[in-house]
Structures are given as structure tokens and as C-alpha cells.
PDB file of C-alpha atoms and ligand atoms in Angstrom:
ATOM      1  CA  MET A  18       4.208 -27.448 -46.446  1.00 93.00           C
ATOM      2  CA  ASP A  19       6.064 -30.500 -47.817  1.00 94.00           C
ATOM      3  CA  THR A  20       9.113 -29.294 -49.479  1.00 96.00           C
ATOM      4  CA  ASN A  21      10.669 -32.662 -50.094  1.00 96.00           C
ATOM      5  CA  ARG A  22      10.814 -32.996 -54.073  1.00 98.00           C
ATOM      6  CA  LEU A  23      11.633 -36.932 -54.118  1.00 98.00           C
ATOM      7  CA  SER A  24       8.890 -39.549 -53.983  1.00 98.00           C
ATOM      8  CA  LYS A  25       9.459 -41.927 -50.975  1.00 98.00           C
ATOM      9  CA  LYS A  26      10.582 -44.666 -53.379  1.00 98.00           C
ATOM     10  CA  LEU A  27      13.363 -42.574 -54.812  1.00 98.00           C
ATOM     11  CA  GLU A  28      14.262 -41.078 -51.512  1.00 98.00           C
ATOM     12  CA  GLN A  29      14.739 -44.553 -50.226  1.00 98.00           C
ATOM     13  CA  ALA A  30      16.726 -45.817 -53.234  1.00 98.00           C
ATOM     14  CA  LEU A  31      19.101 -42.548 -53.047  1.00 98.00           C
ATOM     15  CA  ASN A  32      19.750 -43.387 -49.427  1.00 98.00           C
ATOM     16  CA  ASP A  33      20.403 -46.937 -50.159  1.00 98.00           C
ATOM     17  CA  GLN A  34      22.860 -46.165 -52.910  1.00 98.00           C
ATOM     18  CA  MET A  35      24.434 -43.592 -50.631  1.00 98.00           C
ATOM     19  CA  THR A  36      25.231 -46.493 -48.233  1.00 98.00           C
ATOM     20  CA  LYS A  37      26.338 -48.702 -51.220  1.00 98.00           C
ATOM     21  CA  GLU A  38      28.916 -46.108 -52.114  1.00 98.00           C
ATOM     22  CA  ALA A  39      30.395 -46.004 -48.516  1.00 98.00           C
ATOM     23  CA  HIS A  40      30.301 -49.905 -48.500  1.00 98.00           C
ATOM     24  CA  ALA A  41      32.288 -49.752 -51.914  1.00 98.00           C
ATOM     25  CA  ALA A  42      34.786 -47.596 -50.046  1.00 98.00           C
ATOM     26  CA  GLN A  43      34.950 -50.256 -47.295  1.00 98.00           C
ATOM     27  CA  ILE A  44      35.504 -52.913 -49.718  1.00 98.00           C
ATOM     28  CA  TYR A  45      38.354 -51.064 -51.471  1.00 98.00           C
ATOM     29  CA  LEU A  46      39.737 -50.146 -48.176  1.00 98.00           C
ATOM     30  CA  SER A  47      39.901 -53.967 -46.878  1.00 98.00           C
ATOM     31  CA  TYR A  48      41.343 -55.222 -50.410  1.00 98.00           C
ATOM     32  CA  ALA A  49      43.805 -52.426 -50.238  1.00 98.00           C
ATOM     33  CA  ALA A  50      44.794 -53.493 -46.669  1.00 98.00           C
ATOM     34  CA  TRP A  51      44.833 -57.166 -47.884  1.00 98.00           C
ATOM     35  CA  ALA A  52      47.241 -56.157 -50.848  1.00 98.00           C
ATOM     36  CA  ASP A  53      49.603 -54.383 -48.582  1.00 98.00           C
ATOM     37  CA  SER A  54      49.766 -57.232 -46.139  1.00 98.00           C
ATOM     38  CA  GLN A  55      50.882 -59.373 -49.216  1.00 98.00           C
ATOM     39  CA  GLY A  56      53.612 -56.748 -50.011  1.00 98.00           C
ATOM     40  CA  TYR A  57      51.912 -55.300 -52.950  1.00 98.00           C
ATOM     41  CA  LYS A  58      52.144 -51.769 -52.275  1.00 98.00           C
ATOM     42  CA  GLY A  59      51.401 -50.299 -55.558  1.00 98.00           C
ATOM     43  CA  ILE A  60      48.086 -52.258 -55.920  1.00 98.00           C
ATOM     44  CA  ALA A  61      47.372 -51.243 -52.404  1.00 98.00           C
ATOM     45  CA  ASN A  62      47.900 -47.495 -53.286  1.00 98.00           C
ATOM     46  CA  PHE A  63      45.641 -47.835 -56.276  1.00 98.00           C
ATOM     47  CA  LEU A  64      42.938 -49.514 -54.171  1.00 98.00           C
ATOM     48  CA  PHE A  65      43.308 -46.684 -51.286  1.00 98.00           C
ATOM     49  CA  ARG A  66      43.046 -44.142 -54.081  1.00 97.00           C
ATOM     50  CA  HIS A  67      39.808 -45.657 -55.344  1.00 97.00           C
ATOM     51  CA  ALA A  68      38.472 -45.999 -51.903  1.00 98.00           C
ATOM     52  CA  HIS A  69      38.675 -42.237 -51.810  1.00 97.00           C
ATOM     53  CA  GLU A  70      36.646 -41.961 -54.876  1.00 97.00           C
ATOM     54  CA  GLU A  71      33.983 -44.025 -53.395  1.00 98.00           C
ATOM     55  CA  ARG A  72      33.592 -41.808 -50.580  1.00 98.00           C
ATOM     56  CA  ASN A  73      33.277 -38.821 -52.842  1.00 98.00           C
ATOM     57  CA  HIS A  74      30.456 -40.765 -54.639  1.00 98.00           C
ATOM     58  CA  MET A  75      28.723 -41.125 -51.423  1.00 98.00           C
ATOM     59  CA  MET A  76      28.910 -37.413 -50.775  1.00 98.00           C
ATOM     60  CA  LYS A  77      27.218 -36.816 -54.037  1.00 98.00           C
ATOM     61  CA  PHE A  78      23.994 -38.959 -53.035  1.00 98.00           C
ATOM     62  CA  LEU A  79      23.988 -37.406 -49.578  1.00 98.00           C
ATOM     63  CA  GLU A  80      24.180 -33.826 -50.996  1.00 98.00           C
ATOM     64  CA  TYR A  81      21.556 -34.676 -53.737  1.00 98.00           C
ATOM     65  CA  ILE A  82      19.047 -35.968 -51.350  1.00 98.00           C
ATOM     66  CA  MET A  83      19.330 -32.849 -49.209  1.00 98.00           C
ATOM     67  CA  GLU A  84      19.377 -30.419 -52.208  1.00 98.00           C
ATOM     68  CA  ARG A  85      15.795 -32.061 -53.174  1.00 98.00           C
ATOM     69  CA  GLY A  86      14.554 -31.544 -49.606  1.00 98.00           C
ATOM     70  CA  GLY A  87      14.561 -35.213 -48.642  1.00 98.00           C
ATOM     71  CA  ARG A  88      15.899 -36.857 -45.720  1.00 98.00           C
ATOM     72  CA  VAL A  89      19.340 -38.313 -45.524  1.00 98.00           C
ATOM     73  CA  ARG A  90      19.297 -41.504 -43.148  1.00 98.00           C
ATOM     74  CA  VAL A  91      22.904 -42.496 -42.262  1.00 98.00           C
ATOM     75  CA  THR A  92      23.111 -46.206 -41.347  1.00 98.00           C
ATOM     76  CA  ALA A  93      25.358 -48.883 -40.603  1.00 98.00           C
ATOM     77  CA  ILE A  94      27.720 -50.082 -43.359  1.00 98.00           C
ATOM     78  CA  PRO A  95      27.807 -53.632 -44.067  1.00 97.00           C
ATOM     79  CA  ALA A  96      31.161 -55.360 -43.545  1.00 97.00           C
ATOM     80  CA  PRO A  97      33.247 -56.014 -46.791  1.00 97.00           C
ATOM     81  CA  PRO A  98      33.550 -59.411 -48.073  1.00 97.00           C
ATOM     82  CA  SER A  99      36.271 -61.855 -47.278  1.00 97.00           C
ATOM     83  CA  ASP A 100      39.934 -61.178 -48.436  1.00 98.00           C
ATOM     84  CA  PRO A 101      40.791 -62.105 -51.880  1.00 98.00           C
ATOM     85  CA  SER A 102      42.646 -65.300 -52.300  1.00 97.00           C
ATOM     86  CA  GLY A 103      45.200 -63.721 -54.615  1.00 97.00           C
ATOM     87  CA  VAL A 104      45.789 -60.842 -57.051  1.00 97.00           C
ATOM     88  CA  ASN A 105      43.645 -62.324 -59.768  1.00 97.00           C
ATOM     89  CA  ASN A 106      40.739 -63.025 -57.485  1.00 97.00           C
ATOM     90  CA  CYS A 107      41.060 -59.534 -56.124  1.00 98.00           C
ATOM     91  CA  PHE A 108      40.818 -57.851 -59.458  1.00 97.00           C
ATOM     92  CA  GLU A 109      37.868 -60.307 -60.378  1.00 97.00           C
ATOM     93  CA  LYS A 110      36.216 -59.106 -56.974  1.00 98.00           C
ATOM     94  CA  VAL A 111      36.799 -55.528 -58.081  1.00 98.00           C
ATOM     95  CA  PHE A 112      35.193 -56.132 -61.447  1.00 97.00           C
ATOM     96  CA  GLN A 113      32.228 -58.032 -60.193  1.00 97.00           C
ATOM     97  CA  HIS A 114      31.697 -55.329 -57.522  1.00 98.00           C
ATOM     98  CA  GLU A 115      31.635 -52.429 -60.101  1.00 98.00           C
ATOM     99  CA  VAL A 116      29.136 -54.472 -62.478  1.00 98.00           C
ATOM    100  CA  ASP A 117      26.938 -55.074 -59.479  1.00 98.00           C
ATOM    101  CA  ASN A 118      27.027 -51.289 -58.753  1.00 98.00           C
ATOM    102  CA  THR A 119      26.286 -50.464 -62.437  1.00 98.00           C
ATOM    103  CA  ASN A 120      23.079 -52.345 -61.951  1.00 98.00           C
ATOM    104  CA  ALA A 121      22.140 -50.489 -58.851  1.00 98.00           C
ATOM    105  CA  ILE A 122      22.757 -47.249 -60.631  1.00 98.00           C
ATOM    106  CA  TYR A 123      20.470 -48.367 -63.454  1.00 98.00           C
ATOM    107  CA  ASN A 124      17.701 -49.319 -61.403  1.00 98.00           C
ATOM    108  CA  ILE A 125      17.650 -45.973 -59.692  1.00 98.00           C
ATOM    109  CA  THR A 126      17.916 -44.420 -63.382  1.00 98.00           C
ATOM    110  CA  ASN A 127      14.888 -46.457 -64.240  1.00 98.00           C
ATOM    111  CA  ILE A 128      12.549 -45.397 -61.259  1.00 98.00           C
ATOM    112  CA  ALA A 129      13.331 -41.868 -62.082  1.00 98.00           C
ATOM    113  CA  HIS A 130      12.533 -42.431 -65.795  1.00 98.00           C
ATOM    114  CA  GLU A 131       9.254 -44.107 -64.735  1.00 98.00           C
ATOM    115  CA  GLU A 132       8.248 -41.350 -62.223  1.00 98.00           C
ATOM    116  CA  ARG A 133       9.183 -38.641 -64.640  1.00 98.00           C
ATOM    117  CA  ASP A 134      11.388 -37.177 -62.038  1.00 98.00           C
ATOM    118  CA  TRP A 135      13.733 -35.525 -64.789  1.00 98.00           C
ATOM    119  CA  ALA A 136      16.063 -33.661 -62.016  1.00 98.00           C
ATOM    120  CA  THR A 137      16.961 -37.294 -60.698  1.00 98.00           C
ATOM    121  CA  PHE A 138      17.095 -38.748 -64.027  1.00 98.00           C
ATOM    122  CA  ASN A 139      19.725 -36.024 -64.955  1.00 98.00           C
ATOM    123  CA  PHE A 140      21.756 -36.357 -61.720  1.00 98.00           C
ATOM    124  CA  MET A 141      21.879 -40.030 -62.282  1.00 98.00           C
ATOM    125  CA  GLN A 142      23.480 -39.533 -65.689  1.00 98.00           C
ATOM    126  CA  TRP A 143      26.725 -38.544 -64.165  1.00 98.00           C
ATOM    127  CA  PHE A 144      26.887 -41.925 -62.407  1.00 98.00           C
ATOM    128  CA  VAL A 145      25.764 -43.876 -65.561  1.00 98.00           C
ATOM    129  CA  LYS A 146      29.029 -42.274 -67.211  1.00 97.00           C
ATOM    130  CA  GLU A 147      31.220 -42.735 -64.002  1.00 97.00           C
ATOM    131  CA  GLN A 148      30.216 -46.464 -64.021  1.00 97.00           C
ATOM    132  CA  LEU A 149      31.384 -46.689 -67.606  1.00 97.00           C
ATOM    133  CA  GLU A 150      34.727 -45.398 -66.425  1.00 96.00           C
ATOM    134  CA  GLU A 151      34.749 -47.530 -63.282  1.00 96.00           C
ATOM    135  CA  GLU A 152      34.014 -50.720 -65.499  1.00 97.00           C
ATOM    136  CA  THR A 153      36.660 -49.755 -67.974  1.00 96.00           C
ATOM    137  CA  LEU A 154      39.227 -49.279 -65.123  1.00 96.00           C
ATOM    138  CA  ALA A 155      38.217 -52.738 -63.634  1.00 95.00           C
ATOM    139  CA  MET A 156      38.499 -54.486 -67.337  1.00 96.00           C
ATOM    140  CA  ASP A 157      41.994 -52.857 -67.579  1.00 95.00           C
ATOM    141  CA  LEU A 158      42.982 -54.699 -64.469  1.00 95.00           C
ATOM    142  CA  MET A 159      41.591 -57.792 -65.638  1.00 96.00           C
ATOM    143  CA  ASP A 160      43.755 -57.283 -68.696  1.00 96.00           C
ATOM    144  CA  LYS A 161      46.915 -56.458 -66.767  1.00 95.00           C
ATOM    145  CA  ILE A 162      46.404 -59.621 -64.546  1.00 96.00           C
ATOM    146  CA  LYS A 163      45.771 -61.833 -67.620  1.00 97.00           C
ATOM    147  CA  ILE A 164      48.896 -60.508 -69.433  1.00 97.00           C
ATOM    148  CA  ALA A 165      50.780 -61.268 -66.185  1.00 97.00           C
ATOM    149  CA  GLY A 166      49.713 -64.922 -66.249  1.00 97.00           C
ATOM    150  CA  GLY A 167      46.265 -64.794 -64.357  1.00 96.00           C
ATOM    151  CA  GLU A 168      45.886 -67.146 -61.432  1.00 95.00           C
ATOM    152  CA  HIS A 169      49.291 -68.631 -62.266  1.00 96.00           C
ATOM    153  CA  ALA A 170      51.179 -65.247 -62.693  1.00 96.00           C
ATOM    154  CA  LYS A 171      54.660 -65.633 -61.483  1.00 97.00           C
ATOM    155  CA  SER A 172      56.365 -63.398 -59.055  1.00 96.00           C
ATOM    156  CA  ASP A 173      58.315 -61.169 -61.561  1.00 97.00           C
ATOM    157  CA  ALA A 174      55.135 -60.664 -63.408  1.00 97.00           C
ATOM    158  CA  LEU A 175      53.271 -59.603 -60.302  1.00 97.00           C
ATOM    159  CA  TYR A 176      56.102 -57.416 -59.291  1.00 97.00           C
ATOM    160  CA  ALA A 177      55.979 -55.466 -62.665  1.00 97.00           C
ATOM    161  CA  LEU A 178      52.194 -55.316 -62.275  1.00 97.00           C
ATOM    162  CA  ASP A 179      52.517 -53.878 -58.694  1.00 97.00           C
ATOM    163  CA  LYS A 180      54.932 -51.339 -59.946  1.00 97.00           C
ATOM    164  CA  ASP A 181      52.719 -50.259 -62.774  1.00 96.00           C
ATOM    165  CA  LEU A 182      49.677 -49.817 -60.552  1.00 97.00           C
ATOM    166  CA  LEU A 183      51.408 -47.343 -58.504  1.00 96.00           C
ATOM    167  CA  THR A 184      51.304 -44.773 -61.293  1.00 95.00           C
ATOM    168  CA  THR A 185      48.086 -45.883 -62.988  1.00 93.00           C
ATOM    169  CA  PRO A 186      45.632 -42.969 -63.459  1.00 90.00           C
ATOM    170  CA  ASP A 187      42.486 -42.935 -61.453  1.00 89.00           C
ATOM    171  CA  ASP A 188      40.317 -42.468 -64.610  1.00 86.00           C
ATOM    172  CA  ALA A 189      40.194 -44.703 -67.530  1.00 88.00           C
ATOM    173  CA  PRO A 190      39.869 -43.040 -70.974  1.00 85.00           C
ATOM    174  CA  THR A 191      36.673 -44.096 -72.643  1.00 88.00           C
ATOM    175  CA  ALA A 192      35.387 -44.461 -76.307  1.00 90.00           C
ATOM    176  CA  GLU A 193      33.823 -41.064 -76.639  1.00 87.00           C
ATOM    177  CA  LYS A 194      37.626 -39.493 -76.253  1.00 86.00           C
ATOM    178  CA  ALA A 195      38.968 -41.704 -79.008  1.00 90.00           C
ATOM    179  CA  THR A 196      39.761 -40.401 -82.430  1.00 91.00           C
ATOM    180  CA  GLU A 197      41.052 -42.383 -85.622  1.00 91.00           C
ATOM    181  CA  ASP A 198      44.597 -40.755 -85.225  1.00 89.00           C
ATOM    182  CA  LYS A 199      44.465 -41.145 -81.573  1.00 87.00           C
ATOM    183  CA  PRO A 200      42.906 -44.276 -80.419  1.00 89.00           C
ATOM    184  CA  LEU A 201      42.797 -45.421 -76.735  1.00 78.00           C
TER     185      LEU A 201
HETATM  186 FE1  FEO B 303      31.104 -45.545 -56.826  1.00 83.94          FE
HETATM  187 FE2  FEO B 303      32.838 -47.892 -58.002  1.00 83.94          FE
HETATM  188  O1  FEO B 303      31.413 -46.764 -58.026  1.00 83.94           O
END
């Protein structure tokens, strides 16, 4: 008896996303290693912490596929892209990566909706919310580097930014937590 509760299409899409999350972890690891090599310990620390989160995302997909009776296929992880050319470029790459990942998450959510697979649709809502936070976090990075001077940021501004990122929380506050007397 076939106990796989996932369609072939969704099983494949979820496996692909599992690998994408592992790839994301590699991307953050490689950017973190680059940041450390440039002397930015705070930025490296932030990115290393984020690589860990991406591995957790990978595990959630892996567990979900198994939970639904599907077959997990662990494949090779593509190599991360080339090193950033500077801090501004690093944060731009992080932002673009998160937008691309949001599109991938939306695509799976769409398939689940089309197939009326409400269990997978419901599972994906966690990731829809998570991507909102991840994009907010990436936008905050863009704001920080913009204030520091963008591509032309001076070393004292980069020094302060690096120190700031050492203690920047891993989760960004989102609009649903805002109140009139306590805006974000
Ligand atoms: Fe797993 Fe940064 O999204």
C-alpha cells in the first residue's frame, strides 16, 4: 500500500527546497568566512549565526517530507557564489538571496494550493512568515550600510557597523507586533 501523502510534484519541490536551504547555509558560511578574512568579526558572527538558521530550515523540510511518507533525497549542494566585493555588496547579495528564496517558498505554496494539499499549504505558512522576517532582517542590513555610507562607507562607520552586528538579534520584529504606543 502506498502511504506517500505527497504528490510526485510536491515531493520533488520539497526536496529541492530542502537542498536550497542547505545551499543558503553554505552561502552564509562563505560570506561569513569572507567577512572574517576582511577583519569584520561582528558581520562574520551575524552571518555564521544565520547559516545555522538555514540548516534548521533544511531540517524542517526533511522532517516534513518523511512525516508525509515521502522519500527524502539528499543530493549535492551547489557551490556558493563568488565572494562579495565589499560590505555593501555582501548585504545586497544577502537581500537578493532572501528575495529569491521567498519566490521559491511562494512557488511551493502555490502548488500546494493548486493540489488542495492543505497539510502542505499549512506547513508552508511557517515559511511564508519566516521569509517575511528574513527579508526584514536583510532590509535592516541594507539600511545600516546605507547610513554608514553605502559603497563609500568610511572605515570608522564600518567599524561601528561591525560592532553593532555582533549583538544584532537573529530575528527581526515584524509589523504584526507593532502597536501605536510601541512602534517598531
Ligand atoms: Fe531559509 Fe534565509 O531562508
